[in-house]
Coordinates of C-alpha atoms in Angstrom, one line a residue:
Chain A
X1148 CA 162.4 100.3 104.9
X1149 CA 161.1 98.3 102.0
X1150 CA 157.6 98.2 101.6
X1151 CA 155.7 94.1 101.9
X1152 CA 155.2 95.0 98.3
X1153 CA 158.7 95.3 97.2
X1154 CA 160.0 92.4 99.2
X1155 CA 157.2 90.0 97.9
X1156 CA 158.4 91.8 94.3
X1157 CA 161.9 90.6 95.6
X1158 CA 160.6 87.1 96.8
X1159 CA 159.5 86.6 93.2
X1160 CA 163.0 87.4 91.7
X1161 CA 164.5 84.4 94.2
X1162 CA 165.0 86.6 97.3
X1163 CA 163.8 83.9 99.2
X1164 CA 164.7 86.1 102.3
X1165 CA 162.2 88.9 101.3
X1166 CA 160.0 86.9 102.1
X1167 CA 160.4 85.4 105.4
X1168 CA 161.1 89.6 106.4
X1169 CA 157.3 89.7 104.9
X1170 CA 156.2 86.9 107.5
X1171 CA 158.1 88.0 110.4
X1172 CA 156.4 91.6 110.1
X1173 CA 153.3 89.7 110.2
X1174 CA 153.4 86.8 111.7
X1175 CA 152.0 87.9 115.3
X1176 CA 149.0 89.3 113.8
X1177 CA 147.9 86.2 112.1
X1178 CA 148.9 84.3 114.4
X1179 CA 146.6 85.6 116.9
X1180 CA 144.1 86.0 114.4
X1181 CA 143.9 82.3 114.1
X1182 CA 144.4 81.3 117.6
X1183 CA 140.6 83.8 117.9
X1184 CA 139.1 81.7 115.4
X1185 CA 139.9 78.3 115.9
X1186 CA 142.1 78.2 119.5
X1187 CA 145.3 78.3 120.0
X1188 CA 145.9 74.3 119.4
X1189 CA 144.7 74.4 115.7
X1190 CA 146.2 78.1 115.3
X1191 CA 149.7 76.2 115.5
X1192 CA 148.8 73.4 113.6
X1193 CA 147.5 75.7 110.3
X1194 CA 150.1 78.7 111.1
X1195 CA 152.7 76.6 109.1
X1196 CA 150.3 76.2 106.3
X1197 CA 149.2 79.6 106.2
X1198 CA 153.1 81.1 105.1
X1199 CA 153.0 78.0 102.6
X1200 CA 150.2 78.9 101.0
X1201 CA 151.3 82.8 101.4
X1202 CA 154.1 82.1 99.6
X1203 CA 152.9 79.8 96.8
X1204 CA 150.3 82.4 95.7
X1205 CA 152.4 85.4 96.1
X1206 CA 152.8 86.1 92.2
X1207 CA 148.8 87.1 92.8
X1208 CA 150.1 89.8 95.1
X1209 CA 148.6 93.1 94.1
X1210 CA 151.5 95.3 94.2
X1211 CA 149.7 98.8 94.2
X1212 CA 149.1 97.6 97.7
X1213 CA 152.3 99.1 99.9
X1214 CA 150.7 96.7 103.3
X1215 CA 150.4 92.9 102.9
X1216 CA 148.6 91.8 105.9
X1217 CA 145.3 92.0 104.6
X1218 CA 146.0 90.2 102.1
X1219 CA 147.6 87.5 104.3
X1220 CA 144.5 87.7 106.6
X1221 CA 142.6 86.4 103.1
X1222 CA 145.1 83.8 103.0
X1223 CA 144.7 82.9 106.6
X1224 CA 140.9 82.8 106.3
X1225 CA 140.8 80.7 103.2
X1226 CA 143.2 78.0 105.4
X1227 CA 140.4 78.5 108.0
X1228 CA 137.5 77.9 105.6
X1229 CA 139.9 74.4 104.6
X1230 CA 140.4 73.2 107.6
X1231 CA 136.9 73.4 109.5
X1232 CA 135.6 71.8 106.4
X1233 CA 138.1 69.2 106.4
X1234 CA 137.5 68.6 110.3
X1235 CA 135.0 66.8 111.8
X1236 CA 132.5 68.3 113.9
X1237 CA 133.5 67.4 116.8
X1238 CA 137.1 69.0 116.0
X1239 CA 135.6 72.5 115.6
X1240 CA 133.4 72.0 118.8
X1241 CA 136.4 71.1 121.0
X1242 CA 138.4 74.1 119.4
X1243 CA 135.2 76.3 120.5
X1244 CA 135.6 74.5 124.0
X1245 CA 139.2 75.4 123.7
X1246 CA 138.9 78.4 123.2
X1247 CA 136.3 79.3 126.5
X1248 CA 138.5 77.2 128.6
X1249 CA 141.5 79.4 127.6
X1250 CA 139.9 82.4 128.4
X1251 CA 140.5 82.3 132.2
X1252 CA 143.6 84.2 133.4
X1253 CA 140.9 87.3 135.2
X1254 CA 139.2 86.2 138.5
X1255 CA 135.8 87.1 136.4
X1256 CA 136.0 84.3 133.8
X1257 CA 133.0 83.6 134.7
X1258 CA 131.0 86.7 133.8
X1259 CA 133.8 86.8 130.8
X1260 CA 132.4 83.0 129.8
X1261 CA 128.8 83.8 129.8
X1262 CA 129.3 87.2 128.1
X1263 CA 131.4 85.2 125.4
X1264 CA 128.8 82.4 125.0
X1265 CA 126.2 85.0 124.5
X1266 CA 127.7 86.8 122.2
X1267 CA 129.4 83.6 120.3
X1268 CA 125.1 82.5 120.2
X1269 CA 124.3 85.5 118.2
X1270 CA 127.2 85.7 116.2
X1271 CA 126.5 82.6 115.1
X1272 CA 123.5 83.6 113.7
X1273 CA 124.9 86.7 111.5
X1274 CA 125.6 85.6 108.0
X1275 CA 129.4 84.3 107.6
X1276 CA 130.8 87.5 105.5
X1277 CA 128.9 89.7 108.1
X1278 CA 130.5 87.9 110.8
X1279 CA 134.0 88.3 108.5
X1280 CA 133.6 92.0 108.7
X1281 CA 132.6 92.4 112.2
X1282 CA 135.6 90.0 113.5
X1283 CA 138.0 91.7 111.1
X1284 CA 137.1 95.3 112.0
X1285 CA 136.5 94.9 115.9
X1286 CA 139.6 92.3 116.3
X1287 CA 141.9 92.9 114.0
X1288 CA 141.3 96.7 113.8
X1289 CA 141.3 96.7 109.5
X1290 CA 139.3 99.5 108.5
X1291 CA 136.6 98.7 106.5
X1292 CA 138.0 98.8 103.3
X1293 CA 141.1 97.0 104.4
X1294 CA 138.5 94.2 105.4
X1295 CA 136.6 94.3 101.9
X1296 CA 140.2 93.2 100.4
X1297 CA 140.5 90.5 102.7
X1298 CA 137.2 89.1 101.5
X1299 CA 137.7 89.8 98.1
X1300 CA 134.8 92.3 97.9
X1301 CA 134.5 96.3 97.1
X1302 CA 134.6 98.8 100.1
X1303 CA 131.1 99.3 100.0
X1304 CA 130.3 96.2 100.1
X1305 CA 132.2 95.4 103.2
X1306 CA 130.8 98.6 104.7
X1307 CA 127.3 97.5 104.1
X1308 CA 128.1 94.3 105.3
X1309 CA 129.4 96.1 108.7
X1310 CA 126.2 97.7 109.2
X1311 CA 123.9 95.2 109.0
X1312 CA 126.2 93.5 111.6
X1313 CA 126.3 96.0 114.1
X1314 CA 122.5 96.0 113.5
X1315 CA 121.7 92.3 113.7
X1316 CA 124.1 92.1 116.6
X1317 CA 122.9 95.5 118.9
X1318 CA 118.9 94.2 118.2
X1319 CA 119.7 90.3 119.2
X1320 CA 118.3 89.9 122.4
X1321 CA 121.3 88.4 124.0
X1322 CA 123.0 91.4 123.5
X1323 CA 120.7 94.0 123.8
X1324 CA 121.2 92.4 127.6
X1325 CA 124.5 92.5 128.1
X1326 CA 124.7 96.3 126.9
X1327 CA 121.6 97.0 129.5
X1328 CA 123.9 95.6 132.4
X1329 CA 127.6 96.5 133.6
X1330 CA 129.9 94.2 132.2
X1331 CA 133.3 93.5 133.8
Chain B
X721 CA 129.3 100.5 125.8
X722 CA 128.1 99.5 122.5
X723 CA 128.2 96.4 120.4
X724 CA 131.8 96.5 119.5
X725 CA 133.3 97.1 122.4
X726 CA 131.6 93.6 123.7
X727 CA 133.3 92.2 120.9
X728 CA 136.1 93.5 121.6
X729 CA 135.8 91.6 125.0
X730 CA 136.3 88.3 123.2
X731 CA 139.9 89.9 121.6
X732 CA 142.2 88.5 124.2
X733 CA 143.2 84.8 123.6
X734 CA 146.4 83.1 124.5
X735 CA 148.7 83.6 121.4
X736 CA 150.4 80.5 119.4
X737 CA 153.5 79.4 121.1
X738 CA 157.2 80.4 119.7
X739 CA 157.8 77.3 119.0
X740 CA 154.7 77.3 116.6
X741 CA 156.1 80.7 114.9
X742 CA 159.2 78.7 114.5
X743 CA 157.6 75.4 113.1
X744 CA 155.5 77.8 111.0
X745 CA 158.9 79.2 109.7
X746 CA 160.3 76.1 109.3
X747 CA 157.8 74.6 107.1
X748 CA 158.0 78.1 105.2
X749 CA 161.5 77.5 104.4
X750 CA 160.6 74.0 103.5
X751 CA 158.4 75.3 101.0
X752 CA 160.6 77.6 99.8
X753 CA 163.6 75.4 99.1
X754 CA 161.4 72.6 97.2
X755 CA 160.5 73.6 93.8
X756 CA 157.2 71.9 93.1
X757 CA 153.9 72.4 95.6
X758 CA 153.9 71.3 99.0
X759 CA 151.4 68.1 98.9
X760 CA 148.4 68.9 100.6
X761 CA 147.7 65.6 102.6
X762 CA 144.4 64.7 103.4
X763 CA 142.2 64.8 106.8
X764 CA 140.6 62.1 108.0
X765 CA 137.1 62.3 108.9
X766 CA 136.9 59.8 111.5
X767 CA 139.4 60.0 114.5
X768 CA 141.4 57.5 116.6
X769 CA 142.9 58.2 119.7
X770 CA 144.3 61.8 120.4
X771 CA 147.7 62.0 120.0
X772 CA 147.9 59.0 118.2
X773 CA 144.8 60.3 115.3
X774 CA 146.0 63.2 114.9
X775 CA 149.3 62.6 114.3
X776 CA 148.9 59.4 112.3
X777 CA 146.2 61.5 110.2
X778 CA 148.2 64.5 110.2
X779 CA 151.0 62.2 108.3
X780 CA 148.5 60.6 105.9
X781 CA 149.4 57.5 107.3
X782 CA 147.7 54.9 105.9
X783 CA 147.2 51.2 106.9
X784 CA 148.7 47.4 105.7
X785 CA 146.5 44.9 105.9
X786 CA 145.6 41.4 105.0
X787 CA 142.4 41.3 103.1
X788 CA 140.1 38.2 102.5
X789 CA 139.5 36.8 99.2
X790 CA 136.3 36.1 97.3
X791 CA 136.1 33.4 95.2
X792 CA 139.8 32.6 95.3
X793 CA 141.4 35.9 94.1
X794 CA 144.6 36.8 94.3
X795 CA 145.2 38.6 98.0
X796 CA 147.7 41.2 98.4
X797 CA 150.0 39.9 100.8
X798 CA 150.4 42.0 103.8
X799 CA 151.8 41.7 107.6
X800 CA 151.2 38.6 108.8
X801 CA 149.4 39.6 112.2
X802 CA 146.6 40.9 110.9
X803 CA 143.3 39.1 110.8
X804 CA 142.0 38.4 107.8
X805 CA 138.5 39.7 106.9
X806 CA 135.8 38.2 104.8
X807 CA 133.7 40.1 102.0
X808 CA 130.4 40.1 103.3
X809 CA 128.2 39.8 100.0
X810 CA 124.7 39.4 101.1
X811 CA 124.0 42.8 102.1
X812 CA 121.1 45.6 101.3
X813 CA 124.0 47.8 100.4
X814 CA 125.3 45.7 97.2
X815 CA 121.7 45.5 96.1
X816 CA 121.2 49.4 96.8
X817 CA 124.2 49.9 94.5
X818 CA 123.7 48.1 91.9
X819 CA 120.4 49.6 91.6
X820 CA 122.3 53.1 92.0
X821 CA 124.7 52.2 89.3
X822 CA 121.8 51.0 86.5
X823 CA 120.2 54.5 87.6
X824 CA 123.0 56.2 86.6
X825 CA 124.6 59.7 87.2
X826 CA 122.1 62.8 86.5
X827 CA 123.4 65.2 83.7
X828 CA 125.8 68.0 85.1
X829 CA 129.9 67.9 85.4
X830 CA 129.6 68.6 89.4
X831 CA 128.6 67.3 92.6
X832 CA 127.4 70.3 95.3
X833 CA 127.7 69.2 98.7
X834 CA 126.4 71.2 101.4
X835 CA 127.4 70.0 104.7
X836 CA 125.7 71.6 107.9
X837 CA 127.3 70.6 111.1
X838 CA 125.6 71.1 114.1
X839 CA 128.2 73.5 116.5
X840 CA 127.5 74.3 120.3
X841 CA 127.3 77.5 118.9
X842 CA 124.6 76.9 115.9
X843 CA 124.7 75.7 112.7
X844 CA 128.0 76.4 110.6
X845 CA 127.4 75.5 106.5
X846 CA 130.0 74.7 104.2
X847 CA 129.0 74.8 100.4
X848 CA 131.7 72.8 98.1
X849 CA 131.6 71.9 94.7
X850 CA 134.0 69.0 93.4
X851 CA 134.0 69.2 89.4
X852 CA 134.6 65.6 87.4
X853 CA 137.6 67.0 86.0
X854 CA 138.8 66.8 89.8
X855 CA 138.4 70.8 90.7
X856 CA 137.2 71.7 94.1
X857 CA 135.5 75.6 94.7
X858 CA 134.3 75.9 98.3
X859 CA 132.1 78.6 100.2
X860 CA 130.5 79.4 103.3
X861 CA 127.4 80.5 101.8
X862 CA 125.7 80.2 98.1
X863 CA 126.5 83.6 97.2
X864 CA 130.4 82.9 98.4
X865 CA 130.5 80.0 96.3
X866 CA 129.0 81.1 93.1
X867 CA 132.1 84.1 93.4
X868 CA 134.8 81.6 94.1
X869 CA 133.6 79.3 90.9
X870 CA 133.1 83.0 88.9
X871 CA 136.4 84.0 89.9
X872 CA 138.0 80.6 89.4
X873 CA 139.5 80.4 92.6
X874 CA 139.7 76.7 92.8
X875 CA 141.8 74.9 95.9
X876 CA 144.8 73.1 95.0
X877 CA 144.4 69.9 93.2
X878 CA 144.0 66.9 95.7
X879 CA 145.6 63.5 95.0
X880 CA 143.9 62.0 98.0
X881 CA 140.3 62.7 96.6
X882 CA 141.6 61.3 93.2
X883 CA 142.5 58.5 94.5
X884 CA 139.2 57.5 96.7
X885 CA 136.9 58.2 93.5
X886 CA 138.9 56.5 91.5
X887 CA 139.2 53.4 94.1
X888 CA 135.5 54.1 94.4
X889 CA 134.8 53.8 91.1
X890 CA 136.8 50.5 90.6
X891 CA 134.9 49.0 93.2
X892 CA 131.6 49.5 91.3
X893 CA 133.1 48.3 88.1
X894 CA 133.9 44.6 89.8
X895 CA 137.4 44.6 91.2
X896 CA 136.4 45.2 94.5
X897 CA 139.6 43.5 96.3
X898 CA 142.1 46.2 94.1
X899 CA 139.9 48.8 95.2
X900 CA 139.8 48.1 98.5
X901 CA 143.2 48.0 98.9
X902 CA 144.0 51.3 96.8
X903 CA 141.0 52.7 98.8
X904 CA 142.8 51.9 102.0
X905 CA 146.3 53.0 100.7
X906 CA 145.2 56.3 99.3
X907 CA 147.2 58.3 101.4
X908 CA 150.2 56.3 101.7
X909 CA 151.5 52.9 103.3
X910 CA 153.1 52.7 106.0
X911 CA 151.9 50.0 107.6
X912 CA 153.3 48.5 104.4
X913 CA 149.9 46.8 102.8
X914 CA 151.9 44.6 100.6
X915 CA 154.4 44.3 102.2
X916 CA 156.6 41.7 104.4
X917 CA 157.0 42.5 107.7
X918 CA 160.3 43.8 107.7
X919 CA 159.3 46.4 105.0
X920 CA 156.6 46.9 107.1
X921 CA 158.1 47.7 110.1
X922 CA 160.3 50.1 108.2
X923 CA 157.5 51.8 106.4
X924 CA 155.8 52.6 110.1
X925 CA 159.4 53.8 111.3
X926 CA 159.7 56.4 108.4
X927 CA 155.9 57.4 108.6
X928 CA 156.8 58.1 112.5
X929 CA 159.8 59.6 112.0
X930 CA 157.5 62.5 110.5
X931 CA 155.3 63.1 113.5
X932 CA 157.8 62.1 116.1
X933 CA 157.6 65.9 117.4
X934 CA 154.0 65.3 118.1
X935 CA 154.4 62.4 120.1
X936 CA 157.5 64.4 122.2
X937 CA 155.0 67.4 122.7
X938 CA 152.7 65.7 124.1
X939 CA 155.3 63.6 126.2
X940 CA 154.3 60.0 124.6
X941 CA 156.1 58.0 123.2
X942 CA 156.1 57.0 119.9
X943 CA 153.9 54.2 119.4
X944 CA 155.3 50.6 117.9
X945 CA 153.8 49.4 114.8
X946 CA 150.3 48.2 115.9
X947 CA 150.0 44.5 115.2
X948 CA 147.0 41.7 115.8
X949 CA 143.5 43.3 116.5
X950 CA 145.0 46.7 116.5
X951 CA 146.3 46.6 113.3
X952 CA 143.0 45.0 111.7
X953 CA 141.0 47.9 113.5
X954 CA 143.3 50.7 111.9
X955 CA 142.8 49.1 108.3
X956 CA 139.2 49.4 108.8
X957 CA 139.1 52.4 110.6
X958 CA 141.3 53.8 107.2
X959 CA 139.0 52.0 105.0
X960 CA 135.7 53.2 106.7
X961 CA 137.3 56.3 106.8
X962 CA 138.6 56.8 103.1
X963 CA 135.4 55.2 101.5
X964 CA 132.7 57.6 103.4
X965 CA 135.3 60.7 102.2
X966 CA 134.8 59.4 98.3
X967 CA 130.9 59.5 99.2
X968 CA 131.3 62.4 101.1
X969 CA 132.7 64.3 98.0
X970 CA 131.3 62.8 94.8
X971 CA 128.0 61.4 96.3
X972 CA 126.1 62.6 93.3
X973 CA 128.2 60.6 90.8
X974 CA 126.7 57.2 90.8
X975 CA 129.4 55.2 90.0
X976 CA 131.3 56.4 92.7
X977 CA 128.6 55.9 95.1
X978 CA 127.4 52.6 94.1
X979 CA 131.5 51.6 94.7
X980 CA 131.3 53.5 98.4
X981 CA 128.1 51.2 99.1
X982 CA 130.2 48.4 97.6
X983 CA 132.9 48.3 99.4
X984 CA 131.4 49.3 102.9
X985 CA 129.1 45.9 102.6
X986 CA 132.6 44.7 103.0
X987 CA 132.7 45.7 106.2
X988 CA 132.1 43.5 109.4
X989 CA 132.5 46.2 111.8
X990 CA 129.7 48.2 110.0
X991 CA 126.1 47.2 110.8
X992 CA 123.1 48.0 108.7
X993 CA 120.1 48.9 109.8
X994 CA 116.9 50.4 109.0
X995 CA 115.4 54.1 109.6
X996 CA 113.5 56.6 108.2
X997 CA 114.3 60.5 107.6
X998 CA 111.6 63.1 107.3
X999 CA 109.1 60.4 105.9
X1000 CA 112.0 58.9 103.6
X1001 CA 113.4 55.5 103.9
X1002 CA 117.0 55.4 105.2
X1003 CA 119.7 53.4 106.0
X1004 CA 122.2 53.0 108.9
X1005 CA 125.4 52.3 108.7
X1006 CA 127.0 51.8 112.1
X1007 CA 130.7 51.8 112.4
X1008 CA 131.7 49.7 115.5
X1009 CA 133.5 51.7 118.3
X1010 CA 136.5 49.4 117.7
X1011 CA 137.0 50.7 114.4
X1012 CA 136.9 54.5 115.8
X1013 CA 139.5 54.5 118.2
X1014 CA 137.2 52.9 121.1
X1015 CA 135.2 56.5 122.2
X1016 CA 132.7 57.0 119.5
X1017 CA 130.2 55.1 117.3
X1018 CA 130.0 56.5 114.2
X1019 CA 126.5 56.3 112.2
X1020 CA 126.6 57.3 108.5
X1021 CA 122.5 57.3 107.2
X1022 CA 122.1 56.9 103.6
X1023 CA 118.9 57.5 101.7
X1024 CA 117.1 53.7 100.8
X1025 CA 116.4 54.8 97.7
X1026 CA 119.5 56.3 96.0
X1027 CA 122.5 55.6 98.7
X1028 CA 122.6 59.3 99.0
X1029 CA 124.2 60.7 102.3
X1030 CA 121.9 62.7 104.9
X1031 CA 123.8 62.7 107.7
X1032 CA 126.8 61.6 109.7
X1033 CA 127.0 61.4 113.6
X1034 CA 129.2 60.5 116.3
X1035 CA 127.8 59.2 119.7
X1036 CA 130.3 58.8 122.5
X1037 CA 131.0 55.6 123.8
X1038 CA 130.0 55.5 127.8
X1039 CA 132.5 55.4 129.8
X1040 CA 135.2 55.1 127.3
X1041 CA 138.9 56.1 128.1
X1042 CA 139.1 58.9 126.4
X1043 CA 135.2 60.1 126.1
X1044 CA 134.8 61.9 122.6
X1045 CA 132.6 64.6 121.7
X1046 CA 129.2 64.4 119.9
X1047 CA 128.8 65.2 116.8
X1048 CA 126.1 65.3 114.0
X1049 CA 126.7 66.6 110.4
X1050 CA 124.2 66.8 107.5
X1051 CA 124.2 66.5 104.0
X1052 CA 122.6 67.6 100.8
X1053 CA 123.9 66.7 97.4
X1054 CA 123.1 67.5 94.0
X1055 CA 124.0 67.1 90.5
X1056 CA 125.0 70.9 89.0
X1057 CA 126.7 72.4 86.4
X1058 CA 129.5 74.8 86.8
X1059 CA 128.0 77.4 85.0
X1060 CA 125.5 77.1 86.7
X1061 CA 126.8 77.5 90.4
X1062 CA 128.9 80.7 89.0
X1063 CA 126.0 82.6 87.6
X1064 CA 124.3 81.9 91.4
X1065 CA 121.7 79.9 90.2
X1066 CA 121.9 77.1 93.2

C-alpha cells in the first residue's frame, strides 16, 4: 500500500485520485476531530473546507513524513482558528451549547455535563497551544511529537507544553475535585 | 484516574453525518477540477434569521437596494420596492471622522487587532494582523502570531476585505453614495443593487440556487426574493454589517475609519449615543433589531476621541421569535510594523 506521502507525491503529478485515497484514509479522524472542537453542526460546515485547503497547500507536504494526518490535523486547526475568528460570539457559544446538549445518549449526562463544564472551565484557562497539546494527545492519541508537527513546533517543545498542561490542569481546583470523587 | 483520563471523558461526540463526508468530498473534487483557488467568501458578522443568515451569509449574498441621494446625485437605480433612505448628515460621527481623518494614520504598515470574546467558557483571544498591502497573519496568542508573521504564513488573500477598505476609504474621500453602494455589494449582488427587477429576481434565483441544499436540510423552503421593508432591512443589515467588518479589520488606518464612521451616520437604523469606558469618552452605536434579523440589538462602542472600536455586543431581543444568544466581544487596535510583530515585540 502506498504511503499518504507517495499519493500526495502522485496528487502533485495530476493524480487527482491520490488524493481523495489520502482523504478517505483520513477523513473520520478529522472529522471527529472537528465535530470535538466546534460541534458537529460547524464540523460539517468546515469539513468541506478543510480537504480544499488540504489540497491547495499540498505541494508544502513534507515528504520524509510516510503518515499525513498530522499534518492534516494542522490544516484542520488552522480552518478552526479561521472560522471562530470569523464567527461571531454568539456562533462559538451556541457550538459550545451544541456540543453539551449532544453529549446525552448515557442515562448519566448529567454527572457527564457537569464533569464536562468543569473541565471545559479550566481548560479554558490553559494557554491555547497547551490546550493544543493536551486535546491532540488525550483525543486524538498523536504522540507528542506527532502533536509538535501539527503545531508547527519541535518535540520538545510540544512535550514541555504537555507538561505544564497536565500540571495546570491536575492543580485547578475543579479538577483536583473531580479526581477526589468517583466519576461515572 | 488521573487528569487525562477525565479528558478523555469529553472524547465521545456524535460524528459528522455521511452526507457531510460526502459534501466534504464533493467540494474536494470541486476544487480539484477548477484550476485557480477556491474563493474564500466572507462571514458576516452580524446574523439574520437561522436558516435564512446562515445560508444567505454562507453564499456571500449581498443586498439591492435603492439608496437616497444627497444634494441631487446620481442614485443607482435598484428594485423598485425598496424604501428609499436618506443620508443623515448632522451626526457626531461625521464630525468624529473628519477629525479622525485630519489626525491621520500613525506610522507603521499594519493594523493589530486583538479581539477578546467573552465565551461561557472564559475568554477566547484572537490576535490578527492585516498588512496595507492587504496580508492577513492571525494567532491565538502573541507568541503564535509573531511565528506565523516570521514564518510567512499569511491566509489566503481576501477580496471581501479589499473591497470594504477600499469602499471605506472612498467614503472618507467624499463619494459616499459609490461607496455605500460598493460597500453593500462587496460580496456580491443578488438582490441585484442596480438592477431592474427582472434581473433582480434572477440574481436572487441564482444566489439561491447555491444554498438551496440548506434550505431542504432544514426542511424550509427556499425563501422568495424579500421585497418592501424586508428588503430595505437586509441592505442595511448588509451595510451595517460590511462597514463594521472594514472597521473591524483596518481600525487603525484612519482613512478607513473615518469612511466606516462616514457611512454609518448614514444610517437610520443606527442610533448614537453617549457612554463612557474605563474613564474614556465613548460612543454608541445601536443597530435597530429590525436590521439584525428581529432577535438581537447589536451595540458597536467607539472611542469619542479617535472612532476607535472597544467593543461589540449583542443583546437579545425579549421575547423575540427566535431568541438569540448574547454576546460581547472586545477590541484593541494598534498601529505596528511587520517587523515588528515577527521579532515578538507586541
Amino acid at each position: 500500500m502506498s504511503s499518504d506521502a507517495e499519493l500526495i507525491g502522485r496528487s502533485l503529478r495530476g493524480d487527482t485520485d491520490a488524493f481523495v485515497e489520502v482523504i478517505s484514509r483520513h477523513e473520520a479522524a478529522i472529522g471527529n476531530y472537528l465535530a470535538r472542537r466546534v460541534g458537529r453542526q460547524a464540523a460539517e460546515d468546515v469539513l468541506g473546507d478543510v480537504w480544499v485547503a488540504a489540497y491547495e497547500s499540498r505541494a508544502s507536504y513534507d515528504s520524509s513524513y510516510p503518515e499525513a494526518r498530522p499534518w492534516l490535523y494542522g490544516v484542520a486547526l488552522n480552518r478552526l482558528r479561521r472560522h471562530w475568528r470569523s464567527e461571531p460570539a454568539e456562533e462559538p457559544a451556541s457550538d459550545l451549547t451544541g456540543v453539551a446538549s449532544d453529549w446525552d445518549p448515557w442515562p448519566a449526562v448529567d454527572a457527564r455535563v457537569d464533569t464536562q463544564a468543569l473541565l471545559r472551565r479550566a481548560l479554558a484557562r490553559l494557554k491555547p497551544d497547551e490546550r493544543e497539546v493536551l486535546g491532540l494527545v488525550a483525543w486524538e492519541d498523536l504522540t507528542v511529537a506527532e502533536a509538535g508537527r501539527v503545531l508547527d513546533i519541535p518535540a520538545g517543545t510540544a512535550r514541555r507544553l504537555l507538561h505544564q498542561a497536565r500540571k495546570a490542569l491536575r492543580e485547578a481546583p475543579e479538577v483536583a475535585a473531580l479526581l477526589q470523587v468517583p466519576t461515572t | 484516574m488521573d487528569e487525562m483520563d477525565l479528558m478523555k471523558t469529553m472524547r465521545e461526540v456524535p460524528s459528522p453525518s455521511s452526507e457531510a463526508y460526502d459534501r466534504a468530498r464533493t467540494a474536494l473534487h470541486t476544487a480539484m477540477a477548477e484550476p485557480v483557488n477556491t474563493v474564500v467568501r466572507p462571514k458576516r458578522w452580524t446574523s439574520w434569521t437561522k436558516v435564512g443568515v446562515a445560508a444567505v451569509g454562507a453564499a456571500a449574498v449581498a443586498a439591492a437596494v435603492v439608496m437616497g441621494t444627497t444634494g441631487g446625485g446620481s442614485v443607482p437605480a435598484g428594485p423598485s420596492d425598496a424604501a428609499p433612505q436618506e443620508v443623515v448628515v448632522e451626526s457626531p460621527l461625521v464630525k468624529l471622522a473628519s477629525a479622525v481623518k485630519a489626525a491621520g494614520t500613525l506610522p507603521g504598515d499594519s493594523s493589530l487587532i486583538i479581539n477578546t470574546k467573552l465565551l461561557p467558557d472564559g475568554p477566547k483571544q484572537y490576535y490578527t494582523v492585516y498588512t496595507d498591502k492587504g496580508q492577513v497573519f492571525t494567532g491565538d496568542s502573541a507568541q503564535n502570531l509573531a511565528a506565523t508573521v516570521a514564518k510567512g504564513a499569511a491566509e489566503p488573500a481576501s477580496p471581501f476585505n479589499a473591497k470594504v477598505t477600499a469602499a471605506a476609504r472612498l467614503a472618507a474621500n467624499g463619494d459616499v453614495e459609490k461607496a455605500k453602494f460598493d460597500m453593500i455589494t462587496a460580496a456580491g449582488n443578488p438582490l441585484g443593487l442596480g438592477l431592474s427587477p427582472a434581473e433582480a429576481d434572477k440574481a436572487w434565483a441564482q444566489a439561491m440556487a447555491e444554498v438551496e441544499e440548506k434550505f431542504r436540510k432544514a426542511g424550509q423552503k427556499v425563501p422568495d426574493r424579500p421585497t418592501g421593508k424586508d428588503l430595505e432591512n437586509r441592505i442595511n443589515n448588509h451595510l451595517f454589517s460590511n462597514t463594521t467588518h472594514a472597521l473591524y479589520i483596518a481600525a487603525s488606518d484612519a482613512e478607513v475609519r473615518a469612511g466606516v464612521l462616514k457611512l454609518l451616520a448614514t444610517m437610520k437604523d443606527v442610533t448614537i449615543g453617549k457612554t463612557d469606558v474605563d474613564g474614556q469618552a465613548a460612543l454608541t452605536l445601536t443597530a435597530a433589531p429590525a436590521i439584525q434579523g428581529g432577535n438581537t440589538t447589536y451595540v458597536l462602542t467607539v472611542n469619542a476621541d479617535n472612532g476607535l472600536p472597544i467593543r461589540s455586543e449583542g443583546i437579545p431581543v425579549k421575547d423575540a421569535a427566535e431568541p438569540s444568544k448574547p454576546w460581547v466581544v472586545n477590541y484593541k487596535t494598534a498601529r505596528v510594523n511587520l517587523a515588528d510583530v515577527a521579532a515578538g515585540k507586541i
